[in-house]
């Protein structure tokens, strides 16, 4: 029902990984694609490298993992393949040649990196040029109003320099930016890890989201996604839903246009290094 609602609202990209739920996530998505005959309606992004059946990013592991993902998803091609781990012990040339081979055989369309350090992104770009293979086109790192420092200080400049599309992970900070959890008492009985994240800063950000959401007649989650979409090079925030009704809420975000005042309010509350007037322009 969540996937149905996603497509009904105009969604086109579903993100998963071969390690999610031991591969069952890909199986469930594949079953939905088959049952709904939705192969032409959505694009699939998946990640390889963490599955116990084909761990790592060696050429052999990459080839095996992609074949397994294709079978589970029931598709002939993965639209966007992410390297889910980085292993400096494996030469980038080996990994890139394996991915390029898969692209040449039509089994992968595009690929990117997930949680790679900026210097490794540069190494990958240099290696792809030296070997003469397809370069990365996207990066998927944790980035949201509560987790900005690592991305904005290191990954953002690398993405800008290399023209990488950014797909922020944990766009809603595990639910903290939805307004569902406003005190430790709200969440301690449910998710103890999130309770540790409910700092004074997080509460300040939620209050700022409250104000912006009120001004727009929207939800906090939609505003948090809209803020990400207003950042340079961000093309598609990755967010999760546990109920079909949440999908409509999230899918309203692209229509929100946050003005300078609202962006400044959210920047101030989250303590980010960028202000709206100093935010670099996308290339």
mmCIF file of C-alpha atoms in Angstrom:
data_model
loop_
_atom_site.group_PDB
_atom_site.id
_atom_site.type_symbol
_atom_site.label_atom_id
_atom_site.label_comp_id
_atom_site.label_asym_id
_atom_site.label_seq_id
_atom_site.Cartn_x
_atom_site.Cartn_y
_atom_site.Cartn_z
ATOM 1 C CA UNK A 1 0.000 0.000 0.000
ATOM 2 C CA UNK A 2 2.912 2.334 0.695
ATOM 3 C CA UNK A 3 4.443 1.683 -2.727
ATOM 4 C CA UNK A 4 1.039 2.037 -4.402
ATOM 5 C CA UNK A 5 0.518 5.422 -2.779
ATOM 6 C CA UNK A 6 4.053 6.475 -3.688
ATOM 7 C CA UNK A 7 3.448 5.865 -7.387
ATOM 8 C CA UNK A 8 -0.019 7.434 -7.241
ATOM 9 C CA UNK A 9 1.580 10.614 -5.892
ATOM 10 C CA UNK A 10 4.170 10.705 -8.677
ATOM 11 C CA UNK A 11 7.071 8.909 -7.001
ATOM 12 C CA UNK A 12 9.594 7.409 -9.386
ATOM 13 C CA UNK A 13 12.618 6.152 -7.391
ATOM 14 C CA UNK A 14 12.627 3.357 -4.806
ATOM 15 C CA UNK A 15 15.776 2.908 -2.723
ATOM 16 C CA UNK A 16 16.820 -0.377 -1.111
ATOM 17 C CA UNK A 17 19.904 -2.559 -0.515
ATOM 18 C CA UNK A 18 20.835 -6.197 -0.808
ATOM 19 C CA UNK A 19 21.470 -6.295 2.948
ATOM 20 C CA UNK A 20 18.134 -4.832 4.084
ATOM 21 C CA UNK A 21 16.205 -7.516 5.957
ATOM 22 C CA UNK A 22 18.644 -10.088 4.636
ATOM 23 C CA UNK A 23 17.565 -9.464 1.049
ATOM 24 C CA UNK A 24 13.838 -9.606 1.794
ATOM 25 C CA UNK A 25 13.434 -5.918 1.015
ATOM 26 C CA UNK A 26 14.467 -6.547 -2.594
ATOM 27 C CA UNK A 27 12.188 -9.588 -2.754
ATOM 28 C CA UNK A 28 9.185 -7.574 -1.517
ATOM 29 C CA UNK A 29 9.858 -4.748 -3.946
ATOM 30 C CA UNK A 30 10.302 -7.266 -6.756
ATOM 31 C CA UNK A 31 6.984 -8.910 -5.908
ATOM 32 C CA UNK A 32 5.256 -5.536 -5.954
ATOM 33 C CA UNK A 33 6.835 -4.651 -9.313
ATOM 34 C CA UNK A 34 5.581 -7.929 -10.758
ATOM 35 C CA UNK A 35 2.088 -7.793 -9.228
ATOM 36 C CA UNK A 36 1.508 -4.177 -10.248
ATOM 37 C CA UNK A 37 3.334 -4.452 -13.580
ATOM 38 C CA UNK A 38 5.140 -1.309 -12.459
ATOM 39 C CA UNK A 39 8.434 -1.908 -14.266
ATOM 40 C CA UNK A 40 7.970 1.203 -16.407
ATOM 41 C CA UNK A 41 6.697 3.381 -13.556
ATOM 42 C CA UNK A 42 9.635 3.421 -11.154
ATOM 43 C CA UNK A 43 13.394 3.295 -11.112
ATOM 44 C CA UNK A 44 15.226 1.083 -8.638
ATOM 45 C CA UNK A 45 18.283 2.083 -6.615
ATOM 46 C CA UNK A 46 19.978 -0.623 -4.595
ATOM 47 C CA UNK A 47 23.228 -0.975 -2.715
ATOM 48 C CA UNK A 48 25.735 -3.841 -2.663
ATOM 49 C CA UNK A 49 28.646 -4.669 -0.411
ATOM 50 C CA UNK A 50 27.081 -5.577 2.942
ATOM 51 C CA UNK A 51 25.207 -8.766 2.107
ATOM 52 C CA UNK A 52 26.761 -11.813 3.815
ATOM 53 C CA UNK A 53 26.186 -13.730 0.575
ATOM 54 C CA UNK A 54 28.476 -11.404 -1.423
ATOM 55 C CA UNK A 55 30.311 -9.081 0.953
ATOM 56 C CA UNK A 56 32.772 -6.420 -0.073
ATOM 57 C CA UNK A 57 33.570 -4.554 -3.267
ATOM 58 C CA UNK A 58 35.973 -6.878 -5.020
ATOM 59 C CA UNK A 59 35.187 -7.515 -8.662
ATOM 60 C CA UNK A 60 33.924 -10.989 -7.860
ATOM 61 C CA UNK A 61 31.735 -9.777 -4.992
ATOM 62 C CA UNK A 62 30.234 -6.937 -7.049
ATOM 63 C CA UNK A 63 29.312 -9.246 -9.934
ATOM 64 C CA UNK A 64 27.786 -11.844 -7.616
ATOM 65 C CA UNK A 65 25.863 -9.265 -5.574
ATOM 66 C CA UNK A 66 24.358 -7.609 -8.644
ATOM 67 C CA UNK A 67 23.245 -10.946 -10.097
ATOM 68 C CA UNK A 68 21.562 -11.819 -6.803
ATOM 69 C CA UNK A 69 19.859 -8.409 -6.582
ATOM 70 C CA UNK A 70 18.568 -8.725 -10.154
ATOM 71 C CA UNK A 71 17.017 -12.097 -9.292
ATOM 72 C CA UNK A 72 15.418 -10.851 -6.083
ATOM 73 C CA UNK A 73 14.055 -7.712 -7.750
ATOM 74 C CA UNK A 74 12.935 -9.586 -10.849
ATOM 75 C CA UNK A 75 14.407 -6.943 -13.157
ATOM 76 C CA UNK A 76 16.927 -7.017 -15.975
ATOM 77 C CA UNK A 77 18.703 -3.822 -14.954
ATOM 78 C CA UNK A 78 19.461 -1.882 -11.773
ATOM 79 C CA UNK A 79 18.914 1.793 -12.542
ATOM 80 C CA UNK A 80 21.209 3.165 -9.842
ATOM 81 C CA UNK A 81 23.727 0.951 -8.069
ATOM 82 C CA UNK A 82 25.440 2.195 -4.909
ATOM 83 C CA UNK A 83 28.619 0.812 -3.388
ATOM 84 C CA UNK A 84 27.406 0.317 0.184
ATOM 85 C CA UNK A 85 30.883 -0.027 1.700
ATOM 86 C CA UNK A 86 34.362 1.230 1.000
ATOM 87 C CA UNK A 87 37.326 -1.110 1.283
ATOM 88 C CA UNK A 88 40.684 0.656 0.777
ATOM 89 C CA UNK A 89 42.297 -2.796 0.536
ATOM 90 C CA UNK A 90 40.526 -3.354 -2.792
ATOM 91 C CA UNK A 91 41.970 -1.221 -5.619
ATOM 92 C CA UNK A 92 39.336 1.124 -6.992
ATOM 93 C CA UNK A 93 40.333 0.007 -10.474
ATOM 94 C CA UNK A 94 39.100 -3.515 -9.703
ATOM 95 C CA UNK A 95 35.749 -2.296 -8.409
ATOM 96 C CA UNK A 96 35.266 0.197 -11.225
ATOM 97 C CA UNK A 97 36.120 -2.327 -13.937
ATOM 98 C CA UNK A 98 33.554 -4.758 -12.510
ATOM 99 C CA UNK A 99 30.853 -2.078 -12.427
ATOM 100 C CA UNK A 100 31.762 -0.905 -15.918
ATOM 101 C CA UNK A 101 31.438 -4.476 -17.173
ATOM 102 C CA UNK A 102 27.954 -4.673 -15.655
ATOM 103 C CA UNK A 103 27.039 -1.370 -17.309
ATOM 104 C CA UNK A 104 28.327 -2.625 -20.656
ATOM 105 C CA UNK A 105 26.140 -5.732 -20.314
ATOM 106 C CA UNK A 106 23.070 -3.632 -19.522
ATOM 107 C CA UNK A 107 22.722 -4.903 -15.959
ATOM 108 C CA UNK A 108 23.436 -1.519 -14.346
ATOM 109 C CA UNK A 109 22.623 1.928 -15.720
ATOM 110 C CA UNK A 110 24.409 4.288 -13.316
ATOM 111 C CA UNK A 111 26.318 3.968 -10.070
ATOM 112 C CA UNK A 112 27.441 5.939 -7.057
ATOM 113 C CA UNK A 113 28.879 5.700 -3.554
ATOM 114 C CA UNK A 114 27.287 5.468 -0.138
ATOM 115 C CA UNK A 115 29.080 6.837 2.928
ATOM 116 C CA UNK A 116 32.452 7.224 1.214
ATOM 117 C CA UNK A 117 34.975 9.770 2.469
ATOM 118 C CA UNK A 118 35.545 12.773 0.152
ATOM 119 C CA UNK A 119 39.140 11.783 -0.590
ATOM 120 C CA UNK A 120 37.917 8.356 -1.691
ATOM 121 C CA UNK A 121 35.400 9.957 -4.035
ATOM 122 C CA UNK A 122 38.280 11.861 -5.606
ATOM 123 C CA UNK A 123 40.360 8.682 -5.864
ATOM 124 C CA UNK A 124 37.461 6.959 -7.601
ATOM 125 C CA UNK A 125 37.090 9.803 -10.104
ATOM 126 C CA UNK A 126 40.822 9.749 -10.894
ATOM 127 C CA UNK A 127 40.829 5.957 -11.205
ATOM 128 C CA UNK A 128 37.824 5.964 -13.539
ATOM 129 C CA UNK A 129 39.554 8.488 -15.798
ATOM 130 C CA UNK A 130 42.796 6.514 -15.809
ATOM 131 C CA UNK A 131 41.114 3.192 -16.564
ATOM 132 C CA UNK A 132 38.625 4.716 -18.988
ATOM 133 C CA UNK A 133 35.420 3.523 -17.355
ATOM 134 C CA UNK A 134 32.113 5.111 -16.390
ATOM 135 C CA UNK A 135 32.447 7.535 -13.438
ATOM 136 C CA UNK A 136 30.196 7.751 -10.399
ATOM 137 C CA UNK A 137 27.199 10.028 -10.817
ATOM 138 C CA UNK A 138 25.695 10.083 -7.315
ATOM 139 C CA UNK A 139 26.501 9.964 -3.631
ATOM 140 C CA UNK A 140 24.315 8.900 -0.720
ATOM 141 C CA UNK A 141 25.369 10.153 2.722
ATOM 142 C CA UNK A 142 23.607 10.967 5.953
ATOM 143 C CA UNK A 143 22.385 14.548 5.796
ATOM 144 C CA UNK A 144 19.508 16.317 7.510
ATOM 145 C CA UNK A 145 18.817 19.315 9.723
ATOM 146 C CA UNK A 146 20.331 17.521 12.718
ATOM 147 C CA UNK A 147 23.367 16.052 10.963
ATOM 148 C CA UNK A 148 24.991 18.694 8.782
ATOM 149 C CA UNK A 149 28.620 19.114 9.770
ATOM 150 C CA UNK A 150 30.241 16.089 8.130
ATOM 151 C CA UNK A 151 28.337 16.443 4.883
ATOM 152 C CA UNK A 152 28.567 20.226 4.457
ATOM 153 C CA UNK A 153 32.242 20.495 5.432
ATOM 154 C CA UNK A 154 33.548 17.537 3.434
ATOM 155 C CA UNK A 155 31.106 15.746 1.135
ATOM 156 C CA UNK A 156 29.336 18.798 -0.328
ATOM 157 C CA UNK A 157 32.548 20.320 -1.793
ATOM 158 C CA UNK A 158 33.483 16.933 -3.291
ATOM 159 C CA UNK A 159 30.008 16.492 -4.788
ATOM 160 C CA UNK A 160 30.135 20.007 -6.228
ATOM 161 C CA UNK A 161 33.580 19.527 -7.735
ATOM 162 C CA UNK A 162 32.634 16.223 -9.350
ATOM 163 C CA UNK A 163 29.074 17.084 -10.346
ATOM 164 C CA UNK A 164 27.576 14.304 -8.229
ATOM 165 C CA UNK A 165 23.860 14.187 -7.517
ATOM 166 C CA UNK A 166 23.228 13.941 -3.758
ATOM 167 C CA UNK A 167 20.621 11.585 -2.277
ATOM 168 C CA UNK A 168 20.640 12.336 1.478
ATOM 169 C CA UNK A 169 20.059 9.347 3.728
ATOM 170 C CA UNK A 170 18.164 9.602 7.039
ATOM 171 C CA UNK A 171 16.430 12.683 5.699
ATOM 172 C CA UNK A 172 14.123 12.764 8.730
ATOM 173 C CA UNK A 173 16.752 11.752 11.328
ATOM 174 C CA UNK A 174 14.994 8.534 12.196
ATOM 175 C CA UNK A 175 11.686 10.308 12.782
ATOM 176 C CA UNK A 176 13.031 13.067 15.040
ATOM 177 C CA UNK A 177 12.212 15.705 12.400
ATOM 178 C CA UNK A 178 8.591 14.649 12.016
ATOM 179 C CA UNK A 179 7.531 16.133 15.360
ATOM 180 C CA UNK A 180 6.404 12.719 16.556
ATOM 181 C CA UNK A 181 9.005 12.686 19.309
ATOM 182 C CA UNK A 182 9.118 15.883 21.357
ATOM 183 C CA UNK A 183 10.562 14.602 24.609
ATOM 184 C CA UNK A 184 12.549 11.647 25.833
ATOM 185 C CA UNK A 185 9.384 10.315 27.419
ATOM 186 C CA UNK A 186 7.761 10.196 23.961
ATOM 187 C CA UNK A 187 10.270 7.775 22.564
ATOM 188 C CA UNK A 188 12.196 6.087 25.355
ATOM 189 C CA UNK A 189 9.805 3.155 25.514
ATOM 190 C CA UNK A 190 9.917 2.681 21.726
ATOM 191 C CA UNK A 191 13.341 3.486 20.317
ATOM 192 C CA UNK A 192 16.112 4.047 22.851
ATOM 193 C CA UNK A 193 18.694 5.024 20.223
ATOM 194 C CA UNK A 194 16.538 7.937 19.142
ATOM 195 C CA UNK A 195 16.079 9.036 22.746
ATOM 196 C CA UNK A 196 19.794 9.706 22.925
ATOM 197 C CA UNK A 197 19.482 11.937 19.868
ATOM 198 C CA UNK A 198 16.761 14.136 21.335
ATOM 199 C CA UNK A 199 19.086 16.914 22.455
ATOM 200 C CA UNK A 200 18.252 20.528 23.227
ATOM 201 C CA UNK A 201 19.385 21.314 19.680
ATOM 202 C CA UNK A 202 16.969 18.745 18.262
ATOM 203 C CA UNK A 203 14.113 20.271 20.229
ATOM 204 C CA UNK A 204 15.120 23.718 18.945
ATOM 205 C CA UNK A 205 15.032 22.438 15.365
ATOM 206 C CA UNK A 206 11.609 20.869 15.892
ATOM 207 C CA UNK A 207 10.272 24.189 17.206
ATOM 208 C CA UNK A 208 11.621 25.941 14.108
ATOM 209 C CA UNK A 209 10.001 23.299 11.908
ATOM 210 C CA UNK A 210 6.753 23.894 13.793
ATOM 211 C CA UNK A 211 6.803 27.564 12.879
ATOM 212 C CA UNK A 212 7.653 27.023 9.214
ATOM 213 C CA UNK A 213 5.095 24.219 8.897
ATOM 214 C CA UNK A 214 2.439 26.483 10.428
ATOM 215 C CA UNK A 215 3.235 29.284 7.982
ATOM 216 C CA UNK A 216 2.916 26.899 5.034
ATOM 217 C CA UNK A 217 -0.019 24.894 6.362
ATOM 218 C CA UNK A 218 2.193 21.835 6.003
ATOM 219 C CA UNK A 219 3.757 19.089 8.098
ATOM 220 C CA UNK A 220 7.141 19.117 9.811
ATOM 221 C CA UNK A 221 8.308 16.164 7.716
ATOM 222 C CA UNK A 222 7.473 17.942 4.466
ATOM 223 C CA UNK A 223 9.348 21.057 5.596
ATOM 224 C CA UNK A 224 12.406 18.994 6.575
ATOM 225 C CA UNK A 225 12.424 17.408 3.104
ATOM 226 C CA UNK A 226 11.841 20.791 1.432
ATOM 227 C CA UNK A 227 14.836 22.189 3.310
ATOM 228 C CA UNK A 228 17.005 19.418 1.886
ATOM 229 C CA UNK A 229 15.688 20.050 -1.624
ATOM 230 C CA UNK A 230 16.723 23.698 -1.243
ATOM 231 C CA UNK A 231 20.363 22.683 -0.706
ATOM 232 C CA UNK A 232 22.855 22.621 -3.596
ATOM 233 C CA UNK A 233 23.181 19.366 -5.562
ATOM 234 C CA UNK A 234 20.457 17.548 -3.587
ATOM 235 C CA UNK A 235 18.328 15.689 -6.124
ATOM 236 C CA UNK A 236 16.305 13.168 -4.096
ATOM 237 C CA UNK A 237 16.185 12.883 -0.290
ATOM 238 C CA UNK A 238 15.729 9.297 0.875
ATOM 239 C CA UNK A 239 12.944 9.010 3.433
ATOM 240 C CA UNK A 240 11.064 6.077 4.915
ATOM 241 C CA UNK A 241 7.351 5.643 5.527
ATOM 242 C CA UNK A 242 5.542 3.140 7.721
ATOM 243 C CA UNK A 243 2.033 4.098 6.657
ATOM 244 C CA UNK A 244 0.484 5.089 3.301
ATOM 245 C CA UNK A 245 -0.772 8.352 4.775
ATOM 246 C CA UNK A 246 2.802 9.404 5.500
ATOM 247 C CA UNK A 247 3.633 9.070 1.806
ATOM 248 C CA UNK A 248 1.268 11.872 0.782
ATOM 249 C CA UNK A 249 2.816 14.040 3.486
ATOM 250 C CA UNK A 250 6.359 13.436 2.241
ATOM 251 C CA UNK A 251 5.434 13.813 -1.420
ATOM 252 C CA UNK A 252 4.084 17.300 -0.797
ATOM 253 C CA UNK A 253 7.623 18.539 -0.039
ATOM 254 C CA UNK A 254 8.726 19.370 -3.619
ATOM 255 C CA UNK A 255 5.861 21.839 -3.934
ATOM 256 C CA UNK A 256 7.021 23.788 -0.850
ATOM 257 C CA UNK A 257 9.140 26.828 -1.635
ATOM 258 C CA UNK A 258 10.900 27.976 1.506
ATOM 259 C CA UNK A 259 11.761 31.671 1.454
ATOM 260 C CA UNK A 260 14.935 33.278 2.810
ATOM 261 C CA UNK A 261 13.356 33.957 6.198
ATOM 262 C CA UNK A 262 12.321 30.346 6.712
ATOM 263 C CA UNK A 263 15.639 28.983 5.460
ATOM 264 C CA UNK A 264 17.495 31.322 7.803
ATOM 265 C CA UNK A 265 15.288 30.258 10.730
ATOM 266 C CA UNK A 266 16.019 26.579 10.088
ATOM 267 C CA UNK A 267 19.722 27.253 9.556
ATOM 268 C CA UNK A 268 19.940 29.183 12.822
ATOM 269 C CA UNK A 269 18.094 26.500 14.782
ATOM 270 C CA UNK A 270 20.228 23.691 13.370
ATOM 271 C CA UNK A 271 23.502 25.563 13.780
ATOM 272 C CA UNK A 272 24.599 24.935 10.207
ATOM 273 C CA UNK A 273 27.622 26.650 8.687
ATOM 274 C CA UNK A 274 25.691 27.859 5.640
ATOM 275 C CA UNK A 275 23.348 30.810 5.688
ATOM 276 C CA UNK A 276 20.912 31.296 2.781
ATOM 277 C CA UNK A 277 22.874 34.286 1.503
ATOM 278 C CA UNK A 278 26.174 32.399 1.552
ATOM 279 C CA UNK A 279 24.901 29.080 0.192
ATOM 280 C CA UNK A 280 26.925 28.143 -2.919
ATOM 281 C CA UNK A 281 25.067 28.136 -6.200
ATOM 282 C CA UNK A 282 24.720 24.753 -7.931
ATOM 283 C CA UNK A 283 26.774 24.385 -11.088
#
